[in-house]
Each structure stands twice: as structure tokens, then as C-alpha cells.
Amino acid sequence: MADDRFHVYDTTLRDGAQQEGLNLTVVDKLSIARHLDGLGVGFIEGGWPGANPKDTEFFRRARTELDLKHAQLAAFGATRRAGMKAADDPLVAALRESGAPVVTLVAKSHDRHVELALRTTLDENLAMIRDTVSHLRAEGQRVFLDAEHFFDGYKSNPAYALEVVRTAAEAGADVIALCDTNGGMLPDELAEVVLAATGTSARVGIHCHDDTGCAVANTLAAVRAGATHVQGCANGYGERSGNANLFTVVANLQLKRGFDLVPQESLADMTRIAHAITEVTNVTPNSHQPYVGVSAFAHKAGLHASAIKVDPNLYQHIDPAQVGNDMRMLVSDMAGRASVELKGRELGYELNAVESRELVDRVKELESRGYTFEAADASFELLLKDTLGGRRRHFTVESWRTIVERLPTGEVVSEATVKLHAKGERIVATGEGNGPVNALDRAVRMALEKLYPELAKLALTDFKVRILEGHQGTDAITRVLITSSDGAGEWATVGVGENLIQASWQALEEAVTYGLLRAGREPD
Amino acid sequence: MADDRFHVYDTTLRDGAQQEGLNLTVVDKLSIARHLDGLGVGFIEGGWPGANPKDTEFFRRARTELDLKHAQLAAFGATRRAGMKAADDPLVAALRESGAPVVTLVAKSHDRHVELALRTTLDENLAMIRDTVSHLRAEGQRVFLDAEHFFDGYKSNPAYALEVVRTAAEAGADVIALCDTNGGMLPDELAEVVLAATGTSARVGIHCHDDTGCAVANTLAAVRAGATHVQGCANGYGERSGNANLFTVVANLQLKRGFDLVPQESLADMTRIAHAITEVTNVTPNSHQPYVGVSAFAHKAGLHASAIKVDPNLYQHIDPAQVGNDMRMLVSDMAGRASVELKGRELGYELNAVESRELVDRVKELESRGYTFEAADASFELLLKDTLGGRRRHFTVESWRTIVERLPTGEVVSEATVKLHAKGERIVATGEGNGPVNALDRAVRMALEKLYPELAKLALTDFKVRILEGHQGTDAITRVLITSSDGAGEWATVGVGENLIQASWQALEEAVTYGLLRAGREPD
């Protein structure tokens, strides 16, 4: 569980989700939480139960579906409303009932915000903080406080801003996170204010936004000034210019400042985790992202290749393997041999040097064409089987066709016909569905169900589409990720093509093949 | 001409062009130089004449085609080669003959790089610097020196790194720009090294890369330590994680540190200039870019919206108009009436209380069904028009049908047929495409192009698909976001349905409708 010497606190699921264009379902949030836990962060802020029904559901499902190894969940919420008892406020109750071991309360620390936004008195705001912190502490939860607009508040009324810190600390808050909510601070000035806020019984934390392009540096400056709790978001997600990029912060502190924040082997998985999260958020990864971007260690031609051979460290600020990234001299590829070997081992295959090199080459070639295996384990395993011994097929395709039609009545109908060969038979089957892919899915399962009755249990549970920009004048290509289930487990497959349906078919074909292998069906 | 008190030095055309995927023609470079001059930077590094034929041509054409108001051009190049006289080195001659008033010489300042990459002695490297600087000075050019790998060099051999600075200053270099070439520095340590390098007759400059996410903060830290010459690139372009973003650096220094770097009215044009440059580079603009990104002043939280109406400055770190940007309200499931009203005002509609309440109710109802308007401004505006007065239609749909077929040859073909009614006509048209949505898009535009020739300019530029989990036992639904362009601007529309194609059709229909409204076409 969380190491309490220094807090790495992620707020992707709450503040990161404020990013324009980011919309997370409950399942997305659960999946991101698992990735963050895999990285080894100490705290994961899950959302605002009570205020947002989706977040209430997240905490409910998290109790049974999340098995966190490192992280503790934090529920975010406001202090009690003015003129109400904390115990009576239904929003406070929702925090209590979230089941989260930690509650992070947001409180105003800027006098003008108290008066203009909260519309209450400065004293009542302090009472709201005191009551809510004490109440939740008494009920057995650990309480952190996000002091909103702290830096602007300090400029406006330093005595009041510090009084907020003191009040929360005295009421029993463990952490007072100073928030640069509007993101306008620069490191030197920020550090001075952080220093002024230390000295209570509570730990000082820092929460920065990137409006001046200094969120990471501001976070580091705060740590230097005494903060031992850093907040940030995966991939720098967040409103406006984003929150402090938690991955950059952790890598800087651990690799350049000697902090021991996450396990070394998790840090070496950071690049994969960063990209896996982009698959969930469906936000195009930032290729320039420090440490984990595909370009972060990419060198354009013109560099002294011989000098790089003599000592690559002359041309890179860290060994990219420390964060699971690679130096690249050319465009494309994410996978290194080590990660492919690791992945193979994870799936139960021991690859020799020749096999793993061949697999890396195939992965790189496919990734350059738009495939991704981060989020498509089943496709990766099929590729691995291909590499090891030539994958045989359960069935082959003669042709397929799908029709979607909007009738003059307004009704929309979809059907698909597939012509397959399996076990020496030619099979023609037609399926209807609520879309072309669903219809194809039903058609292929109808075609094969007589030969493989276990396909009746198979269901397509998720379907994601991403349009990838064309390279060097080629057309854009479509990438489809399909998640399938047989009731006992889930697996994901990937397809890529110019045509959405073609890409979907490819992912579907692999999904069915993988489902049959899971059921113990060896191909003919 | 350039104000010499403090140098704003742009290297987009040289170091920025090292970015993966960035390829600039001579015309592109001339165009970017004009934009940068419009912003009021002091120096524009044009490239490496002699080493790169394109750059030689750039300087040749710049003499007659560029009429710079603020900026001076700088030619970039290396010191003379080992064992040669500066006057005899053809690469030095190319710098002389470039016609640029300033030459920026790159020189090694890291002992190991001298030995391993340059393969010469430490003394000969100093002689190369001394000779080349003196020679170019004697020929009448102003000389700046880029001390490459300075910070890593200082760590390896501080005496030698400082000797490079001294040698160049004594030979007549005006500026010694300290380069964090590998980008690994953090601000505190960097500032100490900068301080150590001050005290010669030359001005100290700073050149940072963003490998730790601190390029901007490092630049500011160097200025605090005494640097009065900052280098950077438009939009943070550059190799790996990019160079220091010159726009962010200038805005921070001018708006938050009181420097007078560019004319106030040019700063107010920065957002436009940043985007104009992305049009030239053809790099997707970073919507999160500090100050100038489209999201930089975009607010999502409904929590904030009511207080924003009271005083917008409570929620933004600067007035966005200072950099030519705008506050924007995003409509999302956290939105309340205040943010809908603000959004309406942004689009030029004044909503009364009844209208805005009705609109909020419709937005909430649609969002509960899976719609999102935060990333679909055009659909929001159409919804707003509906609410205000009943939207009329440019066309109505009788039916459509799309077929995707994988032939026995393996080829995949897509076609779509639409039957529409517009201006009293019934129109049937068929389109082919590289997928069902592309085929539908072509079919609908083919059907309407005779009546609305401006549709020929319309293009679907992005297409995103999300499968949303079903609620309360209902089926999963598909959400499609389509971005369209007419060359002059872009707009986004949303469609939702159980069927992917149906959802796409809805977004497509709104995209075409919005495009027609943009073109000034009122519905019948």
C-alpha cells in the first residue's frame, strides 16, 4: 500500500477528465485506475461521488472490481454547505459512503472566491472546513484538503490563505494541497508561497496546471520548498492547458532527484502504461511527451552516428530503458526486444533470441502501419503463435458483405452475409444486428456455431475506433479495437485498414479465433 | 530593428525543423519568417547555408523577398574545421556570403564531445572557435556562439566549458548561448551553471529543450540568473520533446515579469500567428498549448460557470485578449444554465431565462443518451437554433443504404445510395468510398451539389467513434464525432445511435447542414 513518506497522487479520473474532448465511462475509469496502480502511484482520486452519478457508480464498482496493489482511492468533494451541519449534508454523506479510505475536500482559500463564488463569509468558510474535516476524521476517513486558488488567494490576502491551511491542519487534515487552480504561477514566486505555507502539523502538497508551461517545474519547485505530496494527471490531461504531467514529475524526481517514488520495474513500464491509457481515453498520444512520447528519444538524421555508437549517452539525457522507451534513429516502432520478451513471458511463452527478434521486427512493421498491441493482447498472442510455428486457421473466408439501410419509415436495419470454409465445409450465413459490425459478428458466429457450439457464449463487449493520420501522402487509416467476452474472461483484438468495416472484420476474425483457442479448440 | 537590450531569438527554421515529421520548403520558411517578424522577435535563425542547399537558397531569396520590420536574420553554422584556416573553409565562406547580419556559430563545449564526436584536441577546438569568431567579425558580421552540450559539459569539465565561453567572448562574440542540447536539466541546477557562465564581455543566452518538461521554466530560470538572450521555437517545435516554446516564454516574460519584448499589439496577435504557422508546417495545432491553444482558456466545470459570470478574472490567469485568445465555455454533463448562457453568448445569441433553461434541459437529456456537445460546437449551435425558433431543413431524407463487400479476390469495396428531397426535387445519388461513412458522405454531397455547389469544398477531416456502455440493461450505443472543413474553417458534429452507421449519418447530416449555414444558405 501507499508509501507515506512522499505522496504521488493522481487526479486523472477527476481533474484530468475536465480536459476538452475527454469523456470517461465508469469502465474507462476502472481501467485507468488499474494502469495507474500498475505504475505504483500512491493515491488515485476517483471522482466526486454524490455530485456525479457516474462517480458514485465508480466507487461502488471499485469496491468489488478493483484489486489495487499500491494505490488507495480518494473520493473528492466539497466542504459542507454554508449554514448546514456536516453530518446532515447529503454531499458529505456521499463521501463517507463512497468507501474510499481517503477523502479529498476542496475548499476555497482565496477571499474573493469565498465572497463572490461561494457567497458566504470568510469565517463561515473556515467553519465549513473545520466541521467537515473533523466530521470525516471522526467517521474514520483520512482527509486531504485541496486549497483552491491558493496562490492567487495568497497574493490577495496572505493571512486568510494561511488561516485556511492552519484551520484544516488543526481539524485533522493530513495533507494541504496548495492548488494553482488558474495555472498562472511561475516557479520562483510559487516556491516562496509554498515555503510560507509549511510549518503546520499537516503535510504540504502541490497541485499545478500548465497555463504558463511550467506545471512540472512548479511542482518540482514546490517539492524543493518542502512539499511532499505531488498531484498530477496521466499524460498531463486536464482542463485548459492541462494539469502537471504526473509521469514527467515522477520521472524527474526519481531519475534526477533521487526520490524513490515508484518501483524501478514499474518506472520501466511507464511508456507502455502512458500509451495504454491513451487507448482508453481515445486521446491521440502526444508524441513529444517527455520521457514516454514516441519522439522523446528519436533522433533525426544528421547526427554523428559513430559518436552515438561510441556512447549513446552523449546524446540522451537518460537511458530511455529506464522509462521503457527506446532511442530511435528513424520513424515508427514502440516495442523493444525486452518488452516483447517480457510480454511473451507474461503470456507463458519463452522466446529465444532469434524468435524475439523476429517478433519485434513484425511488431515494429505492424506498428508502423498503425497497429497497436498495447491494448490488444489477444492479437499479440496470435502474432506470437504465428511467429513461433505458423498459426493454423479454424476457418478461412471466401467473402462477406454487409448492408445498412435506412428505410423510408425511418427504421435502420443492418444485415451481413459471410461465406466461410471450415472443417471441409462451405458455409453461408446471414446475421442481422444493430450495426454492420454487430451483423458481421452474428453472421460469423451463426456460420460456425454448428461446428463450434461454444461460440454461442461469445459476445462483443467493446468496440473502439481511431482514425490515424496518414503518413507521407497516404490516406488516413482506421484502427479498430474489439473487446470480446466468453463470460469467464475478456480479450482484445486489433484490426487496421483504410476501410472501417475491413478493419473491424480483421479484429472480429481474430476475436473469434482467440475465443476458440481459449475454449481449447485447436485449428485443423 | 532589433532592440538590443534583450534578445528574442527564434530557431524554428533551423532547430524546430528537426522535429519528427516536419519538412519545410523554402517558401514555407519565408512564410514562417514573415509571421515571426509580425510577432516582433528580434532574430530569426534561417538555417545552415552551405551545409544545406535549401538553406542557402533561403538566404538568397530572403534578401529580395523578405522585408523584415523587426527581426534580423541569423545564419547558423559550425566553426572552421580542424587544421584549416577559417578564411579557407568553404562552410565558413557560405556563412559570410549568406548576407545575414548575424552568424550563429555552433561550438562544442563538452570535453568528451570534442574528443569523441569532433575527434580533435581540446586546444584545437578552442582555436577553431577563436579563429572563426575573429574572422567573421573582421568581415563585418555580428557573431553569436551556441555552446553545444554546455550544461552536460559543465558537469563533466567545468573549467573547459567556461574556457569555451571566455574564448568566444574574447574573440568578439556578442552572445554566448548556453545550450541544454540533450534537454535533461532542471531549473535550479541550470540556474547555478548559468550564473557561473556570466561575467565575460559577452551576453549570456539560453537554449533549452523540453525533455524534462521544463524548457520554458529553464529559460526563465536562466533569465533570472542573468541571461538576456532567449532562444526557442514557434509552438515548441523541435527534435524529441521539442525546443522551448518561444511563444510561452515571451508571454510569461512580458505579461508576468514586466519585460518589454514585443509590441503589445503584436502580442495580441500571438494566437493568430501561432495558428497561421501550423498552417504552414501542417502540424496539428496543440489545443493545450499555453496562452494560444484553443483550449487554453476553455472551461468545462459547471461549478465555475456561475462565478465566471460574476468575474471572469477569478478563473483565468491573464485576460486572454492580451494574447489574442478567447475564453470559451464547454458544454458538458457538468454544465449548468450559466455555462449554456455563456456558450450561447459566445456564439452570438442572447438567451432569456426560459430559453436557456429549455436548452439546458435538452442538453442534459441528450447527454444522458450519450451525446456530447463539448467537442461538437456545430451540433450545439444547431440545437440552440432549434430551441430558439425551430430549425428548418435544407433537405429531408427518404432513405439511404450502404453496402461494404469483401469480394472473393480479397478486395473490399464500399458504396452508398441516398434518396433525398430538396427544393422540391427528389434526388437519388450513389457514392463510393474507402468505407461506408466515406461512401455516404460522397453520396450525400453528390446528391446536393447541383443545388448547393459550395458543398464541393466540404471535406470530412476527422471521424471518431466511441462505444458507450448501455445503461440499465439497454444495448450499448455508439457515438460518432465528425470534423468537417470548408477550407476556411472547421466544425464538429455529433451523432448517437445503436447503429454506428446511423450515428455517423446523423453527424454527417448535421455537418452538411452546418456547412450550408456557414456558406450563407438559408433553408427553404
mmCIF file of N, CA and C in Angstrom, chain B residues 26-112:
data_model
loop_
_atom_site.group_PDB
_atom_site.id
_atom_site.type_symbol
_atom_site.label_atom_id
_atom_site.label_comp_id
_atom_site.label_asym_id
_atom_site.label_seq_id
_atom_site.Cartn_x
_atom_site.Cartn_y
_atom_site.Cartn_z
ATOM 1 N N VAL B 26 11.458 26.035 -48.914
ATOM 2 C CA VAL B 26 11.978 27.401 -48.818
ATOM 3 C C VAL B 26 10.824 28.395 -48.691
ATOM 4 N N VAL B 27 9.772 28.146 -49.448
ATOM 5 C CA VAL B 27 8.605 29.039 -49.370
ATOM 6 C C VAL B 27 7.978 28.987 -47.973
ATOM 7 N N ASP B 28 7.891 27.789 -47.404
ATOM 8 C CA ASP B 28 7.395 27.652 -46.031
ATOM 9 C C ASP B 28 8.237 28.501 -45.078
ATOM 10 N N LYS B 29 9.552 28.417 -45.254
ATOM 11 C CA LYS B 29 10.446 29.130 -44.342
ATOM 12 C C LYS B 29 10.291 30.648 -44.473
ATOM 13 N N LEU B 30 10.155 31.097 -45.695
ATOM 14 C CA LEU B 30 9.947 32.536 -45.894
ATOM 15 C C LEU B 30 8.646 32.970 -45.231
ATOM 16 N N SER B 31 7.629 32.129 -45.378
ATOM 17 C CA SER B 31 6.331 32.471 -44.808
ATOM 18 C C SER B 31 6.380 32.489 -43.280
ATOM 19 N N ILE B 32 7.039 31.503 -42.688
ATOM 20 C CA ILE B 32 7.151 31.478 -41.214
ATOM 21 C C ILE B 32 7.948 32.682 -40.728
ATOM 22 N N ALA B 33 9.011 33.036 -41.461
ATOM 23 C CA ALA B 33 9.825 34.198 -41.068
ATOM 24 C C ALA B 33 8.967 35.466 -41.025
ATOM 25 N N ARG B 34 8.064 35.613 -41.998
ATOM 26 C CA ARG B 34 7.190 36.790 -42.005
ATOM 27 C C ARG B 34 6.295 36.803 -40.779
ATOM 28 N N HIS B 35 5.742 35.630 -40.443
ATOM 29 C CA HIS B 35 4.885 35.555 -39.243
ATOM 30 C C HIS B 35 5.667 35.920 -37.983
ATOM 31 N N LEU B 36 6.888 35.394 -37.878
ATOM 32 C CA LEU B 36 7.694 35.664 -36.684
ATOM 33 C C LEU B 36 8.060 37.142 -36.598
ATOM 34 N N ASP B 37 8.353 37.725 -37.746
ATOM 35 C CA ASP B 37 8.642 39.155 -37.777
ATOM 36 C C ASP B 37 7.407 39.944 -37.346
ATOM 37 N N GLY B 38 6.247 39.458 -37.767
ATOM 38 C CA GLY B 38 4.995 40.101 -37.364
ATOM 39 C C GLY B 38 4.789 40.066 -35.856
ATOM 40 N N LEU B 39 5.288 39.019 -35.239
ATOM 41 C CA LEU B 39 5.188 38.923 -33.780
ATOM 42 C C LEU B 39 6.169 39.871 -33.102
ATOM 43 N N GLY B 40 7.231 40.216 -33.828
ATOM 44 C CA GLY B 40 8.191 41.157 -33.255
ATOM 45 C C GLY B 40 9.417 40.517 -32.618
ATOM 46 N N VAL B 41 9.775 39.292 -33.027
ATOM 47 C CA VAL B 41 11.000 38.707 -32.470
ATOM 48 C C VAL B 41 12.202 39.485 -33.001
ATOM 49 N N GLY B 42 13.311 39.423 -32.280
ATOM 50 C CA GLY B 42 14.492 40.185 -32.668
ATOM 51 C C GLY B 42 15.360 39.490 -33.707
ATOM 52 N N PHE B 43 15.441 38.170 -33.621
ATOM 53 C CA PHE B 43 16.323 37.414 -34.507
ATOM 54 C C PHE B 43 15.616 36.159 -35.013
ATOM 55 N N ILE B 44 15.849 35.874 -36.286
ATOM 56 C CA ILE B 44 15.297 34.661 -36.890
ATOM 57 C C ILE B 44 16.455 33.865 -37.482
ATOM 58 N N GLU B 45 16.694 32.704 -36.909
ATOM 59 C CA GLU B 45 17.750 31.836 -37.431
ATOM 60 C C GLU B 45 17.196 31.100 -38.646
ATOM 61 N N GLY B 46 17.775 31.337 -39.800
ATOM 62 C CA GLY B 46 17.175 30.856 -41.042
ATOM 63 C C GLY B 46 17.604 29.469 -41.469
ATOM 64 N N GLY B 47 18.727 28.982 -40.932
ATOM 65 C CA GLY B 47 19.211 27.671 -41.374
ATOM 66 C C GLY B 47 20.719 27.687 -41.507
ATOM 67 N N TRP B 48 21.227 26.670 -42.145
ATOM 68 C CA TRP B 48 22.667 26.432 -42.243
ATOM 69 C C TRP B 48 23.098 26.558 -43.706
ATOM 70 N N PRO B 49 23.392 27.756 -44.158
ATOM 71 C CA PRO B 49 23.785 27.905 -45.561
ATOM 72 C C PRO B 49 25.118 27.194 -45.809
ATOM 73 N N GLY B 50 25.227 26.616 -46.958
ATOM 74 C CA GLY B 50 26.456 25.877 -47.271
ATOM 75 C C GLY B 50 26.309 24.406 -46.958
ATOM 76 N N ALA B 51 25.751 24.096 -45.803
ATOM 77 C CA ALA B 51 25.594 22.688 -45.439
ATOM 78 C C ALA B 51 24.311 22.118 -46.022
ATOM 79 N N ASN B 52 23.341 22.996 -46.248
ATOM 80 C CA ASN B 52 22.031 22.563 -46.698
ATOM 81 C C ASN B 52 21.605 23.468 -47.855
ATOM 82 N N PRO B 53 21.497 22.904 -49.075
ATOM 83 C CA PRO B 53 21.197 23.737 -50.251
ATOM 84 C C PRO B 53 19.896 24.534 -50.109
ATOM 85 N N LYS B 54 18.914 23.928 -49.437
ATOM 86 C CA LYS B 54 17.653 24.624 -49.239
ATOM 87 C C LYS B 54 17.875 25.899 -48.410
ATOM 88 N N ASP B 55 18.769 25.788 -47.429
ATOM 89 C CA ASP B 55 19.024 26.932 -46.557
ATOM 90 C C ASP B 55 19.830 28.006 -47.284
ATOM 91 N N THR B 56 20.745 27.578 -48.148
ATOM 92 C CA THR B 56 21.475 28.539 -48.983
ATOM 93 C C THR B 56 20.479 29.350 -49.805
ATOM 94 N N GLU B 57 19.522 28.630 -50.388
ATOM 95 C CA GLU B 57 18.511 29.296 -51.209
ATOM 96 C C GLU B 57 17.639 30.218 -50.356
ATOM 97 N N PHE B 58 17.324 29.768 -49.138
ATOM 98 C CA PHE B 58 16.510 30.610 -48.254
ATOM 99 C C PHE B 58 17.169 31.974 -48.063
ATOM 100 N N PHE B 59 18.469 31.984 -47.751
ATOM 101 C CA PHE B 59 19.135 33.266 -47.509
ATOM 102 C C PHE B 59 19.215 34.096 -48.793
ATOM 103 N N ARG B 60 19.400 33.417 -49.944
ATOM 104 C CA ARG B 60 19.442 34.131 -51.210
ATOM 105 C C ARG B 60 18.097 34.826 -51.476
ATOM 106 N N ARG B 61 17.012 34.064 -51.328
ATOM 107 C CA ARG B 61 15.701 34.641 -51.596
ATOM 108 C C ARG B 61 15.286 35.641 -50.528
ATOM 109 N N ALA B 62 15.710 35.420 -49.286
ATOM 110 C CA ALA B 62 15.341 36.326 -48.188
ATOM 111 C C ALA B 62 15.792 37.752 -48.497
ATOM 112 N N ARG B 63 16.957 37.875 -49.153
ATOM 113 C CA ARG B 63 17.497 39.211 -49.421
ATOM 114 C C ARG B 63 16.523 40.058 -50.235
ATOM 115 N N THR B 64 15.852 39.425 -51.209
ATOM 116 C CA THR B 64 14.939 40.205 -52.038
ATOM 117 C C THR B 64 13.478 40.054 -51.623
ATOM 118 N N GLU B 65 13.122 38.894 -51.050
ATOM 119 C CA GLU B 65 11.700 38.635 -50.815
ATOM 120 C C GLU B 65 11.214 38.938 -49.408
ATOM 121 N N LEU B 66 12.134 39.018 -48.461
ATOM 122 C CA LEU B 66 11.702 39.306 -47.081
ATOM 123 C C LEU B 66 11.945 40.765 -46.774
ATOM 124 N N ASP B 67 10.905 41.404 -46.272
ATOM 125 C CA ASP B 67 11.061 42.796 -45.879
ATOM 126 C C ASP B 67 10.765 42.859 -44.390
ATOM 127 N N LEU B 68 11.765 42.481 -43.594
ATOM 128 C CA LEU B 68 11.546 42.325 -42.151
ATOM 129 C C LEU B 68 11.475 43.677 -41.450
ATOM 130 N N LYS B 69 10.491 43.797 -40.577
ATOM 131 C CA LYS B 69 10.306 45.060 -39.859
ATOM 132 C C LYS B 69 11.057 45.074 -38.527
ATOM 133 N N HIS B 70 11.062 43.937 -37.853
ATOM 134 C CA HIS B 70 11.685 43.883 -36.532
ATOM 135 C C HIS B 70 12.942 43.038 -36.518
ATOM 136 N N ALA B 71 12.865 41.909 -37.183
ATOM 137 C CA ALA B 71 13.856 40.862 -36.961
ATOM 138 C C ALA B 71 15.071 41.005 -37.853
ATOM 139 N N GLN B 72 16.188 40.492 -37.371
ATOM 140 C CA GLN B 72 17.384 40.318 -38.192
ATOM 141 C C GLN B 72 17.543 38.820 -38.439
ATOM 142 N N LEU B 73 18.059 38.478 -39.618
ATOM 143 C CA LEU B 73 18.299 37.074 -39.920
ATOM 144 C C LEU B 73 19.641 36.640 -39.349
ATOM 145 N N ALA B 74 19.691 35.412 -38.870
ATOM 146 C CA ALA B 74 20.941 34.813 -38.427
ATOM 147 C C ALA B 74 21.197 33.554 -39.243
ATOM 148 N N ALA B 75 22.440 33.422 -39.722
ATOM 149 C CA ALA B 75 22.858 32.198 -40.409
ATOM 150 C C ALA B 75 23.567 31.314 -39.396
ATOM 151 N N PHE B 76 23.213 30.028 -39.405
ATOM 152 C CA PHE B 76 23.776 29.092 -38.439
ATOM 153 C C PHE B 76 24.867 28.278 -39.113
ATOM 154 N N GLY B 77 25.940 27.984 -38.385
ATOM 155 C CA GLY B 77 26.983 27.147 -38.973
ATOM 156 C C GLY B 77 28.013 26.760 -37.930
ATOM 157 N N ALA B 78 28.926 25.913 -38.341
ATOM 158 C CA ALA B 78 29.939 25.413 -37.407
ATOM 159 C C ALA B 78 31.193 26.272 -37.474
ATOM 160 N N THR B 79 32.018 26.125 -36.450
ATOM 161 C CA THR B 79 33.356 26.745 -36.502
ATOM 162 C C THR B 79 34.164 26.062 -37.605
ATOM 163 N N ARG B 80 35.255 26.684 -38.019
ATOM 164 C CA ARG B 80 36.103 26.110 -39.072
ATOM 165 C C ARG B 80 36.506 24.691 -38.717
ATOM 166 N N ARG B 81 36.810 23.910 -39.727
ATOM 167 C CA ARG B 81 37.219 22.541 -39.458
ATOM 168 C C ARG B 81 38.636 22.510 -38.880
ATOM 169 N N ALA B 82 38.928 21.411 -38.168
ATOM 170 C CA ALA B 82 40.236 21.265 -37.525
ATOM 171 C C ALA B 82 41.347 21.316 -38.579
ATOM 172 N N GLY B 83 42.400 22.052 -38.272
ATOM 173 C CA GLY B 83 43.571 22.080 -39.156
ATOM 174 C C GLY B 83 43.388 22.904 -40.418
ATOM 175 N N MET B 84 42.413 23.773 -40.450
ATOM 176 C CA MET B 84 42.156 24.587 -41.644
ATOM 177 C C MET B 84 42.116 26.052 -41.211
ATOM 178 N N LYS B 85 42.390 26.983 -42.128
ATOM 179 C CA LYS B 85 42.224 28.401 -41.769
ATOM 180 C C LYS B 85 40.749 28.789 -41.967
ATOM 181 N N ALA B 86 40.246 29.611 -41.078
ATOM 182 C CA ALA B 86 38.829 29.995 -41.171
ATOM 183 C C ALA B 86 38.513 30.590 -42.536
ATOM 184 N N ALA B 87 39.418 31.422 -43.039
ATOM 185 C CA ALA B 87 39.175 32.090 -44.317
ATOM 186 C C ALA B 87 39.094 31.100 -45.475
ATOM 187 N N ASP B 88 39.698 29.936 -45.300
ATOM 188 C CA ASP B 88 39.743 28.959 -46.392
ATOM 189 C C ASP B 88 38.622 27.928 -46.338
ATOM 190 N N ASP B 89 37.888 27.909 -45.229
ATOM 191 C CA ASP B 89 36.862 26.870 -45.072
ATOM 192 C C ASP B 89 35.620 27.271 -45.868
ATOM 193 N N PRO B 90 35.232 26.446 -46.838
ATOM 194 C CA PRO B 90 34.079 26.817 -47.680
ATOM 195 C C PRO B 90 32.778 26.941 -46.875
ATOM 196 N N LEU B 91 32.687 26.201 -45.768
ATOM 197 C CA LEU B 91 31.468 26.317 -44.957
ATOM 198 C C LEU B 91 31.418 27.660 -44.236
ATOM 199 N N VAL B 92 32.581 28.146 -43.827
ATOM 200 C CA VAL B 92 32.626 29.479 -43.220
ATOM 201 C C VAL B 92 32.331 30.539 -44.286
ATOM 202 N N ALA B 93 32.830 30.300 -45.483
ATOM 203 C CA ALA B 93 32.566 31.225 -46.594
ATOM 204 C C ALA B 93 31.066 31.345 -46.855
ATOM 205 N N ALA B 94 30.364 30.205 -46.763
ATOM 206 C CA ALA B 94 28.925 30.227 -47.017
ATOM 207 C C ALA B 94 28.201 31.093 -45.985
ATOM 208 N N LEU B 95 28.706 31.097 -44.761
ATOM 209 C CA LEU B 95 28.099 31.944 -43.714
ATOM 210 C C LEU B 95 28.333 33.418 -44.038
ATOM 211 N N ARG B 96 29.580 33.709 -44.448
ATOM 212 C CA ARG B 96 29.951 35.078 -44.831
ATOM 213 C C ARG B 96 29.067 35.561 -45.964
ATOM 214 N N GLU B 97 28.883 34.672 -46.946
ATOM 215 C CA GLU B 97 28.181 35.060 -48.178
ATOM 216 C C GLU B 97 26.666 34.986 -48.056
ATOM 217 N N SER B 98 26.170 34.526 -46.917
ATOM 218 C CA SER B 98 24.717 34.401 -46.751
ATOM 219 C C SER B 98 24.034 35.759 -46.781
ATOM 220 N N GLY B 99 24.805 36.819 -46.472
ATOM 221 C CA GLY B 99 24.196 38.139 -46.394
ATOM 222 C C GLY B 99 23.488 38.385 -45.075
ATOM 223 N N ALA B 100 23.507 37.381 -44.169
ATOM 224 C CA ALA B 100 22.844 37.564 -42.872
ATOM 225 C C ALA B 100 23.692 38.482 -42.005
ATOM 226 N N PRO B 101 23.074 39.444 -41.326
ATOM 227 C CA PRO B 101 23.844 40.341 -40.465
ATOM 228 C C PRO B 101 24.447 39.622 -39.260
ATOM 229 N N VAL B 102 23.834 38.501 -38.890
ATOM 230 C CA VAL B 102 24.309 37.761 -37.725
ATOM 231 C C VAL B 102 24.694 36.346 -38.149
ATOM 232 N N VAL B 103 25.822 35.856 -37.617
ATOM 233 C CA VAL B 103 26.167 34.454 -37.781
ATOM 234 C C VAL B 103 26.149 33.807 -36.393
ATOM 235 N N THR B 104 25.433 32.690 -36.277
ATOM 236 C CA THR B 104 25.454 31.937 -35.020
ATOM 237 C C THR B 104 26.290 30.685 -35.237
ATOM 238 N N LEU B 105 27.418 30.647 -34.559
ATOM 239 C CA LEU B 105 28.330 29.514 -34.694
ATOM 240 C C LEU B 105 28.026 28.492 -33.615
ATOM 241 N N VAL B 106 27.943 27.235 -34.013
ATOM 242 C CA VAL B 106 27.790 26.200 -33.002
ATOM 243 C C VAL B 106 29.180 25.660 -32.695
ATOM 244 N N ALA B 107 29.455 25.502 -31.399
ATOM 245 C CA ALA B 107 30.772 25.009 -30.994
ATOM 246 C C ALA B 107 30.607 24.024 -29.856
ATOM 247 N N LYS B 108 31.481 23.062 -29.818
ATOM 248 C CA LYS B 108 31.448 22.075 -28.735
ATOM 249 C C LYS B 108 31.963 22.718 -27.456
ATOM 250 N N SER B 109 31.281 22.442 -26.342
ATOM 251 C CA SER B 109 31.797 22.931 -25.065
ATOM 252 C C SER B 109 31.890 21.792 -24.044
ATOM 253 N N HIS B 110 31.681 20.579 -24.523
ATOM 254 C CA HIS B 110 31.737 19.382 -23.675
ATOM 255 C C HIS B 110 32.995 18.629 -24.083
ATOM 256 N N ASP B 111 33.897 18.427 -23.146
ATOM 257 C CA ASP B 111 35.198 17.831 -23.489
ATOM 258 C C ASP B 111 35.064 16.488 -24.208
ATOM 259 N N ARG B 112 34.144 15.641 -23.734
ATOM 260 C CA ARG B 112 34.036 14.319 -24.354
ATOM 261 C C ARG B 112 33.496 14.409 -25.776
#
